[in-house]
CSV table of N, CA and C in Angstrom, one decimal:
chain,number,residue,atom,x,y,z
J,192,THR,N,0.2,-1.1,-0.2
J,192,THR,CA,-0.2,0.0,0.2
J,192,THR,C,1.1,0.8,-0.4
J,193,GLY,N,0.2,2.0,-0.3
J,193,GLY,CA,0.8,3.4,-0.4
J,193,GLY,C,-0.1,4.9,-1.3
J,194,PRO,N,0.7,6.2,-1.3
J,194,PRO,CA,0.1,6.8,-1.6
J,194,PRO,C,-0.8,5.9,-3.3
J,195,VAL,N,-1.6,7.1,-3.5
J,195,VAL,CA,-2.5,6.8,-5.2
J,195,VAL,C,-3.0,7.9,-5.7
J,196,ALA,N,-2.5,8.3,-6.8
J,196,ALA,CA,-3.0,9.7,-7.7
J,196,ALA,C,-3.8,9.2,-9.2
J,197,LEU,N,-4.5,9.3,-9.6
J,197,LEU,CA,-4.9,9.3,-10.7
J,197,LEU,C,-5.5,10.6,-11.5
J,198,PHE,N,-5.1,11.0,-12.8
J,198,PHE,CA,-5.0,11.7,-13.4
J,198,PHE,C,-5.7,11.5,-14.0
J,199,LEU,N,-6.4,12.5,-15.0
J,199,LEU,CA,-7.7,13.1,-15.7
J,199,LEU,C,-6.8,13.8,-16.4
J,200,PRO,N,-6.9,13.5,-18.1
J,200,PRO,CA,-7.1,14.8,-19.4
J,200,PRO,C,-7.6,15.2,-19.5
J,201,LEU,N,-8.5,16.3,-18.7
J,201,LEU,CA,-9.0,17.1,-19.7
J,201,LEU,C,-10.0,17.5,-20.9
J,202,ARG,N,-8.3,16.8,-21.7
J,202,ARG,CA,-8.8,17.7,-23.3
J,202,ARG,C,-8.8,16.2,-24.2
J,203,GLY,N,-9.0,15.3,-23.6
J,203,GLY,CA,-8.8,13.9,-24.1
J,203,GLY,C,-8.1,12.6,-24.1
J,204,VAL,N,-8.3,11.4,-23.9
J,204,VAL,CA,-7.6,10.7,-23.5
J,204,VAL,C,-7.4,10.0,-24.4
J,205,SER,N,-6.9,10.0,-25.5
J,205,SER,CA,-6.7,8.9,-26.5
J,205,SER,C,-6.0,10.4,-27.8
J,206,MET,N,-5.4,9.5,-28.8
J,206,MET,CA,-4.6,10.0,-29.7
J,206,MET,C,-6.5,10.9,-30.7
J,207,ILE,N,-6.5,9.6,-30.4
J,207,ILE,CA,-7.9,9.5,-31.8
J,207,ILE,C,-9.0,10.6,-30.3
J,208,ASP,N,-8.3,11.2,-29.3
J,208,ASP,CA,-9.8,11.7,-28.5
J,208,ASP,C,-9.3,13.3,-28.7
J,209,ALA,N,-8.9,13.8,-30.1
J,209,ALA,CA,-8.9,15.6,-30.0
J,209,ALA,C,-9.0,15.6,-30.9
J,210,GLU,N,-9.3,17.0,-31.1
J,210,GLU,CA,-9.9,18.4,-31.6
J,210,GLU,C,-10.1,17.6,-32.4
J,211,GLY,N,-10.9,18.1,-33.8
J,211,GLY,CA,-10.9,16.9,-34.8
J,211,GLY,C,-10.6,15.8,-35.9
J,212,MET,N,-10.3,15.4,-34.3
J,212,MET,CA,-10.2,13.6,-34.6
J,212,MET,C,-11.5,12.7,-34.9
J,213,PRO,N,-11.2,11.7,-35.1
J,213,PRO,CA,-12.4,10.8,-35.0
J,213,PRO,C,-13.7,10.5,-34.8
J,214,PHE,N,-12.5,10.6,-32.2
J,214,PHE,CA,-13.1,10.0,-31.6
J,214,PHE,C,-14.1,11.2,-30.7
J,215,TRP,N,-13.0,12.9,-30.7
J,215,TRP,CA,-12.4,14.2,-30.1
J,215,TRP,C,-14.5,14.4,-29.8
J,216,SER,N,-14.3,14.2,-28.7
J,216,SER,CA,-15.8,13.6,-28.6
J,216,SER,C,-15.9,14.0,-26.7
J,217,PRO,N,-16.2,16.1,-26.0
J,217,PRO,CA,-15.8,16.3,-24.8
J,217,PRO,C,-17.1,16.0,-24.5
J,218,GLU,N,-18.7,15.2,-24.3
J,218,GLU,CA,-19.6,15.4,-23.8
J,218,GLU,C,-19.2,14.1,-23.2
J,219,ALA,N,-18.9,13.7,-24.2
J,219,ALA,CA,-18.3,11.4,-24.3
J,219,ALA,C,-17.1,11.8,-22.9
J,220,ASP,N,-15.8,11.9,-23.3
J,220,ASP,CA,-15.6,12.2,-22.1
J,220,ASP,C,-15.8,13.2,-20.6
J,221,ALA,N,-16.6,13.7,-20.4
J,221,ALA,CA,-17.4,14.4,-19.6
J,221,ALA,C,-17.8,13.8,-18.3
J,222,ALA,N,-18.7,12.3,-19.2
J,222,ALA,CA,-19.3,11.3,-19.1
J,222,ALA,C,-18.6,10.2,-18.7
J,223,LEU,N,-17.4,10.6,-19.2
J,223,LEU,CA,-16.2,9.7,-18.6
J,223,LEU,C,-15.7,9.5,-17.7
J,224,PHE,N,-15.8,11.8,-17.4
J,224,PHE,CA,-14.8,12.7,-15.8
J,224,PHE,C,-15.8,12.2,-15.1
J,225,ASP,N,-17.4,12.8,-15.1
J,225,ASP,CA,-17.9,12.4,-14.0
J,225,ASP,C,-17.8,11.5,-13.4
J,226,ALA,N,-18.4,10.1,-14.4
J,226,ALA,CA,-18.5,8.9,-13.4
J,226,ALA,C,-17.1,8.7,-12.9
J,227,ILE,N,-16.2,8.6,-13.3
J,227,ILE,CA,-14.7,9.1,-13.0
J,227,ILE,C,-14.6,9.4,-10.6
J,228,ARG,N,-15.2,10.9,-11.2
J,228,ARG,CA,-15.9,11.6,-9.8
J,228,ARG,C,-16.3,10.7,-8.8
J,229,ALA,N,-17.8,10.4,-9.5
J,229,ALA,CA,-18.6,10.0,-7.9
J,229,ALA,C,-18.4,8.3,-7.8
J,230,THR,N,-16.8,8.6,-8.6
J,230,THR,CA,-16.8,6.3,-8.1
J,230,THR,C,-15.4,6.7,-6.7
J,231,VAL,N,-14.2,7.0,-7.3
J,231,VAL,CA,-13.3,7.3,-6.5
J,231,VAL,C,-13.2,7.4,-5.1
J,232,ASP,N,-13.1,6.6,-4.2
J,232,ASP,CA,-12.5,7.0,-3.0
J,232,ASP,C,-11.3,8.7,-1.9
J,233,GLY,N,-11.9,9.7,-1.9
J,233,GLY,CA,-11.0,11.0,-2.6
J,233,GLY,C,-10.5,10.3,-1.1
J,234,ALA,N,-10.7,10.3,-0.4
J,234,ALA,CA,-10.1,9.7,1.3
J,234,ALA,C,-8.5,8.8,0.2
J,235,ARG,N,-8.8,8.3,-0.7
J,235,ARG,CA,-7.4,7.0,-1.1
J,235,ARG,C,-7.2,7.6,-1.7
J,236,VAL,N,-7.1,8.1,-2.7
J,236,VAL,CA,-6.8,8.4,-4.1
J,236,VAL,C,-6.7,10.0,-4.5
J,237,ASP,N,-6.6,10.1,-4.5
J,237,ASP,CA,-5.5,11.8,-5.0
J,237,ASP,C,-5.9,12.0,-6.6
J,238,LEU,N,-7.7,12.4,-6.4
J,238,LEU,CA,-7.6,12.6,-8.2
J,238,LEU,C,-7.2,13.8,-8.9
J,239,VAL,N,-6.9,14.2,-10.1
J,239,VAL,CA,-5.3,15.4,-10.0
J,239,VAL,C,-6.0,15.6,-11.7
J,240,GLU,N,-6.9,16.4,-12.0
J,240,GLU,CA,-7.8,17.1,-13.0
J,240,GLU,C,-6.6,17.8,-14.2
J,241,LEU,N,-6.4,18.1,-14.6
J,241,LEU,CA,-5.1,19.3,-15.5
J,241,LEU,C,-5.7,19.4,-17.1
J,242,ASP,N,-6.3,20.4,-17.4
J,242,ASP,CA,-6.6,21.4,-18.5
J,242,ASP,C,-6.0,21.1,-19.4
J,243,LEU,N,-5.0,19.3,-20.0
J,243,LEU,CA,-4.2,19.2,-21.2
J,243,LEU,C,-5.1,18.2,-21.6
J,244,HIS,N,-4.3,17.9,-23.2
J,244,HIS,CA,-4.6,16.1,-23.5
J,244,HIS,C,-4.0,15.2,-23.1
J,245,VAL,N,-3.9,13.8,-22.6
J,245,VAL,CA,-3.3,12.3,-22.2
J,245,VAL,C,-1.5,12.5,-23.4
J,246,ASN,N,-2.0,12.9,-23.8
J,246,ASN,CA,-0.8,13.1,-24.9
J,246,ASN,C,0.6,14.1,-25.1
J,247,ASP,N,0.0,15.5,-23.9
J,247,ASP,CA,0.9,16.2,-24.0
J,247,ASP,C,1.7,16.1,-22.8
J,248,PRO,N,3.3,16.6,-23.4
J,248,PRO,CA,4.4,16.6,-22.5
J,248,PRO,C,4.0,16.9,-21.6
J,249,ALA,N,3.0,18.3,-21.0
J,249,ALA,CA,2.4,18.5,-19.2
J,249,ALA,C,2.2,17.6,-18.1
J,250,PHE,N,1.2,16.9,-19.7
J,250,PHE,CA,0.9,15.9,-18.7
J,250,PHE,C,1.3,14.7,-18.0
J,251,ALA,N,2.2,14.4,-19.0
J,251,ALA,CA,3.5,13.6,-18.8
J,251,ALA,C,4.4,14.2,-17.6
J,252,ASP,N,4.5,14.6,-17.8
J,252,ASP,CA,5.9,15.5,-16.4
J,252,ASP,C,5.3,15.7,-15.8
J,253,ALA,N,3.9,16.0,-15.3
J,253,ALA,CA,3.1,15.8,-14.1
J,253,ALA,C,2.9,14.9,-13.2
J,254,MET,N,3.1,13.5,-14.1
J,254,MET,CA,2.8,11.4,-13.6
J,254,MET,C,4.0,12.0,-12.9
J,255,ALA,N,4.8,12.2,-14.0
J,255,ALA,CA,7.0,11.1,-13.2
J,255,ALA,C,6.6,12.0,-12.9
J,256,ASP,N,5.8,13.1,-11.6
J,256,ASP,CA,6.9,14.5,-10.9
J,256,ASP,C,5.9,14.0,-9.9
J,257,ARG,N,4.6,13.3,-9.5
J,257,ARG,CA,3.6,13.2,-8.8
J,257,ARG,C,4.8,11.8,-8.4
J,258,LEU,N,4.4,10.7,-9.3
J,258,LEU,CA,5.6,10.0,-9.3
J,258,LEU,C,6.7,9.5,-8.2
J,259,LEU,N,8.1,10.8,-9.1
J,259,LEU,CA,8.8,11.2,-7.5
J,259,LEU,C,8.7,11.3,-6.6
J,260,ALA,N,7.7,12.2,-6.6
J,260,ALA,CA,7.1,12.8,-5.3
J,260,ALA,C,6.9,11.9,-4.3
J,261,MET,N,6.1,10.7,-4.7
J,261,MET,CA,5.7,10.0,-4.1
J,261,MET,C,6.7,8.9,-3.7
J,262,LEU,N,7.5,8.7,-4.2
J,262,LEU,CA,9.1,7.6,-4.4
J,262,LEU,C,10.3,8.4,-3.0
J,263,ALA,N,9.6,9.3,-3.7
J,263,ALA,CA,10.7,10.3,-2.3
J,263,ALA,C,10.4,10.3,-1.1
J,264,GLY,N,8.9,9.4,-0.9
J,264,GLY,CA,8.7,9.5,1.0
J,264,GLY,C,8.6,8.0,1.5
J,265,ARG,N,9.7,7.0,0.1
J,265,ARG,CA,10.1,6.1,0.6
J,265,ARG,C,11.8,5.7,0.5
J,266,ALA,N,12.0,6.6,0.9
J,266,ALA,CA,14.0,7.3,0.6
J,266,ALA,C,14.7,6.8,2.3
J,267,VAL,N,15.9,5.8,1.7
J,267,VAL,CA,16.0,4.9,2.8
J,267,VAL,C,17.2,6.6,4.1
J,268,ALA,N,17.8,7.1,2.8
J,268,ALA,CA,17.8,8.2,4.0
J,268,ALA,C,17.7,10.1,3.0
J,269,THR,N,18.1,11.0,3.4
J,269,THR,CA,17.9,12.0,2.2
J,269,THR,C,19.3,12.8,3.1
J,270,LEU,N,19.5,13.6,1.4
J,270,LEU,CA,21.0,14.4,2.0
J,270,LEU,C,20.3,15.7,1.1
J,271,SER,N,21.1,16.4,2.1
J,271,SER,CA,20.6,18.4,1.1
J,271,SER,C,21.3,18.9,1.3
J,272,GLY,N,22.0,19.6,0.1
J,272,GLY,CA,23.2,20.4,0.3
J,272,GLY,C,23.0,21.3,-1.6
J,273,GLU,N,24.3,21.2,-2.1
J,273,GLU,CA,24.1,22.0,-3.8
J,273,GLU,C,24.8,21.2,-4.5
J,274,ALA,N,24.3,21.5,-5.5
J,274,ALA,CA,24.8,20.7,-6.9
J,274,ALA,C,25.1,21.5,-7.9
J,275,THR,N,25.4,21.0,-8.7
J,275,THR,CA,26.5,22.2,-10.2
J,275,THR,C,27.0,20.7,-10.6
J,276,PHE,N,27.1,21.1,-11.9
J,276,PHE,CA,27.8,20.5,-12.9
J,276,PHE,C,28.3,20.0,-13.8
J,277,TYR,N,28.8,19.0,-14.1
J,277,TYR,CA,30.0,18.5,-15.1
J,277,TYR,C,30.1,18.4,-16.1
J,278,ASP,N,30.8,17.8,-17.9
J,278,ASP,CA,30.5,17.2,-18.6
J,278,ASP,C,30.6,16.0,-18.8
J,279,GLN,N,31.3,15.3,-18.0
J,279,GLN,CA,31.7,14.2,-18.3
J,279,GLN,C,30.2,13.0,-18.6
J,280,GLY,N,29.1,13.2,-18.4
J,280,GLY,CA,28.0,12.8,-19.0
J,280,GLY,C,27.3,11.4,-17.2
J,281,THR,N,27.5,11.9,-16.2
J,281,THR,CA,27.8,10.9,-15.4
J,281,THR,C,27.8,11.5,-13.3
J,282,ILE,N,26.7,10.8,-13.3
J,282,ILE,CA,25.9,11.4,-11.7
J,282,ILE,C,27.2,11.3,-10.2
J,283,ALA,N,28.1,12.3,-10.5
J,283,ALA,CA,29.1,11.7,-9.0
J,283,ALA,C,28.1,11.4,-8.1
J,284,MET,N,28.4,11.3,-6.8
J,284,MET,CA,28.0,11.4,-5.4
J,284,MET,C,29.0,10.4,-4.9
J,285,ARG,N,29.6,10.7,-3.5
J,285,ARG,CA,29.9,9.6,-1.9
J,285,ARG,C,29.8,9.0,-1.5
J,286,LEU,N,28.5,8.1,-3.0
J,286,LEU,CA,27.8,6.8,-2.6
J,286,LEU,C,28.4,5.7,-3.9
J,287,PRO,N,27.4,4.6,-3.0
J,287,PRO,CA,28.5,3.9,-3.7
J,287,PRO,C,27.4,3.2,-5.7
J,288,ARG,N,28.3,3.2,-6.6
J,288,ARG,CA,27.9,3.4,-7.6
J,288,ARG,C,27.1,2.1,-7.2
J,289,GLY,N,26.7,2.9,-8.9
J,289,GLY,CA,24.8,1.6,-8.4
J,289,GLY,C,24.0,2.0,-7.9
J,290,THR,N,24.1,3.3,-6.5
J,290,THR,CA,22.8,3.7,-6.0
J,290,THR,C,21.9,4.9,-6.7
J,291,THR,N,20.5,3.8,-6.6
J,291,THR,CA,19.8,4.9,-7.6
J,291,THR,C,19.0,6.1,-6.4
J,292,VAL,N,18.7,7.4,-6.8
J,292,VAL,CA,19.2,8.7,-6.0
J,292,VAL,C,17.7,9.3,-6.7
J,293,ILE,N,17.0,9.8,-6.0
J,293,ILE,CA,15.5,10.5,-6.8
J,293,ILE,C,16.3,12.4,-6.2
J,294,ILE,N,17.0,13.1,-7.3
J,294,ILE,CA,17.8,14.7,-6.8
J,294,ILE,C,16.2,15.4,-7.3
J,295,CYS,N,16.4,16.1,-6.5
J,295,CYS,CA,14.8,17.7,-6.3
J,295,CYS,C,15.5,18.9,-6.1
J,296,GLY,N,15.3,19.8,-7.1
J,296,GLY,CA,15.4,20.4,-7.7
J,296,GLY,C,14.6,21.7,-7.1
J,297,ALA,N,14.7,23.0,-7.6
J,297,ALA,CA,13.9,24.4,-7.8
J,297,ALA,C,12.9,23.4,-9.1
J,298,GLY,N,13.1,23.3,-9.9
J,298,GLY,CA,12.7,22.3,-11.0
J,298,GLY,C,12.0,22.0,-11.2
J,299,GLY,N,12.2,21.2,-10.3
J,299,GLY,CA,11.6,18.8,-10.5
J,299,GLY,C,12.9,18.7,-9.8
J,300,CYS,N,12.7,17.0,-10.1
J,300,CYS,CA,13.3,15.7,-10.5
J,300,CYS,C,13.3,14.8,-10.8
J,301,ILE,N,14.5,14.8,-10.4
J,301,ILE,CA,14.6,13.4,-11.5
J,301,ILE,C,15.8,12.4,-10.6
J,302,GLU,N,15.6,10.7,-11.0
J,302,GLU,CA,15.9,10.0,-11.4
J,302,GLU,C,17.1,9.7,-11.8
J,303,ARG,N,18.2,8.7,-11.3
J,303,ARG,CA,19.2,8.5,-11.5
J,303,ARG,C,19.9,7.3,-11.5
J,304,VAL,N,21.4,7.0,-11.1
J,304,VAL,CA,21.6,5.7,-10.6
J,304,VAL,C,23.5,6.7,-9.9
J,305,VAL,N,23.6,6.8,-9.9
J,305,VAL,CA,25.5,6.7,-8.8
J,305,VAL,C,26.5,6.0,-9.3
J,306,ASN,N,27.3,7.1,-10.8
J,306,ASN,CA,28.0,6.4,-11.8
J,306,ASN,C,29.3,5.9,-11.6
J,307,ASP,N,29.6,7.1,-10.4
J,307,ASP,CA,31.3,7.4,-10.8
J,307,ASP,C,31.6,8.4,-8.9
J,308,TYR,N,32.2,8.5,-8.4
J,308,TYR,CA,32.3,9.0,-7.1
J,308,TYR,C,33.1,10.7,-7.0
J,309,GLY,N,32.4,11.6,-6.0
J,309,GLY,CA,32.4,12.5,-6.6
J,309,GLY,C,31.6,13.3,-5.8
J,310,PRO,N,31.8,14.6,-5.8
J,310,PRO,CA,31.7,15.9,-6.0
J,310,PRO,C,33.6,15.7,-5.4
J,311,GLN,N,34.7,16.7,-6.0
J,311,GLN,CA,36.2,17.1,-4.9
J,311,GLN,C,35.3,18.3,-4.1
J,312,LYS,N,34.4,19.3,-4.2
J,312,LYS,CA,34.6,20.2,-3.3
J,312,LYS,C,33.3,19.9,-2.0
J,313,PRO,N,33.7,19.6,-0.9
J,313,PRO,CA,33.5,19.5,-0.1
J,313,PRO,C,31.8,20.0,1.0
J,314,SER,N,31.1,20.9,-0.1
J,314,SER,CA,30.0,21.8,0.1
J,314,SER,C,29.0,21.5,-0.7
J,315,ARG,N,29.9,20.7,-1.8
J,315,ARG,CA,29.2,20.0,-3.1
J,315,ARG,C,28.1,17.9,-2.3
J,316,ILE,N,27.0,17.9,-2.6
J,316,ILE,CA,26.8,16.6,-1.9
J,316,ILE,C,27.0,15.7,-3.8
J,317,VAL,N,26.1,16.8,-4.8
J,317,VAL,CA,26.2,15.5,-6.1
J,317,VAL,C,27.1,17.1,-7.4
J,318,ASP,N,27.2,15.8,-7.5
J,318,ASP,CA,28.2,16.6,-9.7
J,318,ASP,C,26.9,15.8,-10.8
J,319,LEU,N,25.9,16.8,-11.4
J,319,LEU,CA,25.1,16.1,-12.2
J,319,LEU,C,25.9,17.0,-14.2
J,320,TYR,N,25.4,16.0,-14.4
J,320,TYR,CA,26.1,15.8,-16.1
J,320,TYR,C,24.8,17.2,-16.5
J,321,ARG,N,25.5,18.5,-17.2
J,321,ARG,CA,24.5,19.4,-17.7
J,321,ARG,C,22.9,19.3,-18.0
J,322,PRO,N,22.4,18.0,-18.9
J,322,PRO,CA,21.7,18.9,-18.9
J,322,PRO,C,20.3,18.1,-17.8
J,323,ASP,N,21.2,17.4,-16.7
J,323,ASP,CA,20.7,16.9,-15.8
J,323,ASP,C,19.7,18.1,-14.9
J,324,PHE,N,21.7,18.4,-14.4
J,324,PHE,CA,21.4,20.0,-13.4
J,324,PHE,C,20.6,21.3,-14.2
J,325,PHE,N,20.1,21.1,-15.7
J,325,PHE,CA,19.4,22.6,-15.9
J,325,PHE,C,17.8,22.4,-15.8
J,326,LYS,N,18.0,20.6,-15.9
J,326,LYS,CA,16.0,20.1,-15.6
J,326,LYS,C,15.7,20.7,-14.1
J,327,ILE,N,16.2,19.8,-13.8
J,327,ILE,CA,16.6,20.2,-12.4
J,327,ILE,C,15.7,22.0,-11.4
J,328,CYS,N,16.9,22.6,-12.0
J,328,CYS,CA,17.7,23.2,-10.8
J,328,CYS,C,16.9,24.4,-11.0
J,329,GLY,N,15.7,24.9,-12.2
J,329,GLY,CA,14.5,26.1,-12.3
J,329,GLY,C,15.4,27.6,-12.2
J,330,CYS,N,17.1,27.5,-12.3
J,330,CYS,CA,17.1,28.4,-13.1
J,330,CYS,C,18.1,29.3,-14.1
J,331,PRO,N,19.2,30.2,-14.4
J,331,PRO,CA,19.2,31.0,-15.4
J,331,PRO,C,20.3,29.5,-16.0
J,332,SER,N,20.0,29.9,-17.4
J,332,SER,CA,21.8,28.9,-18.5
J,332,SER,C,23.4,29.5,-17.9
J,333,TRP,N,23.2,30.6,-17.0
J,333,TRP,CA,24.4,30.9,-16.7
J,333,TRP,C,24.7,30.5,-15.0
J,334,SER,N,23.9,29.5,-13.9
J,334,SER,CA,24.0,29.1,-13.0
J,334,SER,C,24.8,28.3,-12.9
J,335,GLY,N,26.0,28.3,-11.8
J,335,GLY,CA,26.2,27.0,-11.5
J,335,GLY,C,26.4,25.8,-10.5
J,336,VAL,N,25.0,27.0,-10.0
J,336,VAL,CA,25.5,26.4,-9.3
J,336,VAL,C,23.2,25.9,-8.0
J,337,VAL,N,23.3,25.0,-7.8
J,337,VAL,CA,22.0,24.4,-7.0
J,337,VAL,C,21.5,24.3,-6.0
J,338,ASP,N,20.6,24.1,-4.8
J,338,ASP,CA,20.8,24.2,-3.5
J,338,ASP,C,19.2,22.2,-3.7
J,339,VAL,N,20.1,21.7,-3.5
J,339,VAL,CA,19.2,20.6,-3.6
J,339,VAL,C,18.5,19.3,-2.4
J,340,THR,N,17.9,18.6,-2.4
J,340,THR,CA,17.4,17.6,-1.8
J,340,THR,C,17.7,15.7,-2.6
J,341,VAL,N,18.4,15.6,-2.0
J,341,VAL,CA,19.0,14.0,-2.6
J,341,VAL,C,18.1,12.5,-1.7
J,342,TYR,N,17.9,12.3,-2.7
J,342,TYR,CA,17.1,10.7,-1.4
J,342,TYR,C,17.4,9.5,-2.6
J,343,VAL,N,18.0,8.5,-1.2
J,343,VAL,CA,18.7,8.0,-1.7
J,343,VAL,C,18.2,6.5,-1.3
J,344,TYR,N,18.2,5.5,-2.6
J,344,TYR,CA,17.4,4.2,-2.1
J,344,TYR,C,18.1,2.9,-2.4
């Protein structure tokens, strides 16, 4: 058992259920969503309604972010500190290689596996591959350090 979230894509539930497509039917979608709302136990299930289509990348991002947040609650350890980036294509921490971590910053979370040892500077807890750094930092492209929380599994 654990946390449960059910996401409703209010602008369509399939590729052919989009405006202009053969199965586009806002009335049918509304009936489906009304039935789900009437049936789901709100005390056990977090019903998340998004004004997006199921195939919208933002819908997938929202679900992935929720999953990572749910998983973060099951971590065996939590670390907080600074992260920076480098271009070696690795995730460097002072943890054994192969350790699964979720790294969260102001811009979101990512799940990665530690595959290098580091960082060298004592104030930092993780060195990230540049694209990963900017995915989670929520900061301008000239930033070099961001506060993060790392959940260890």
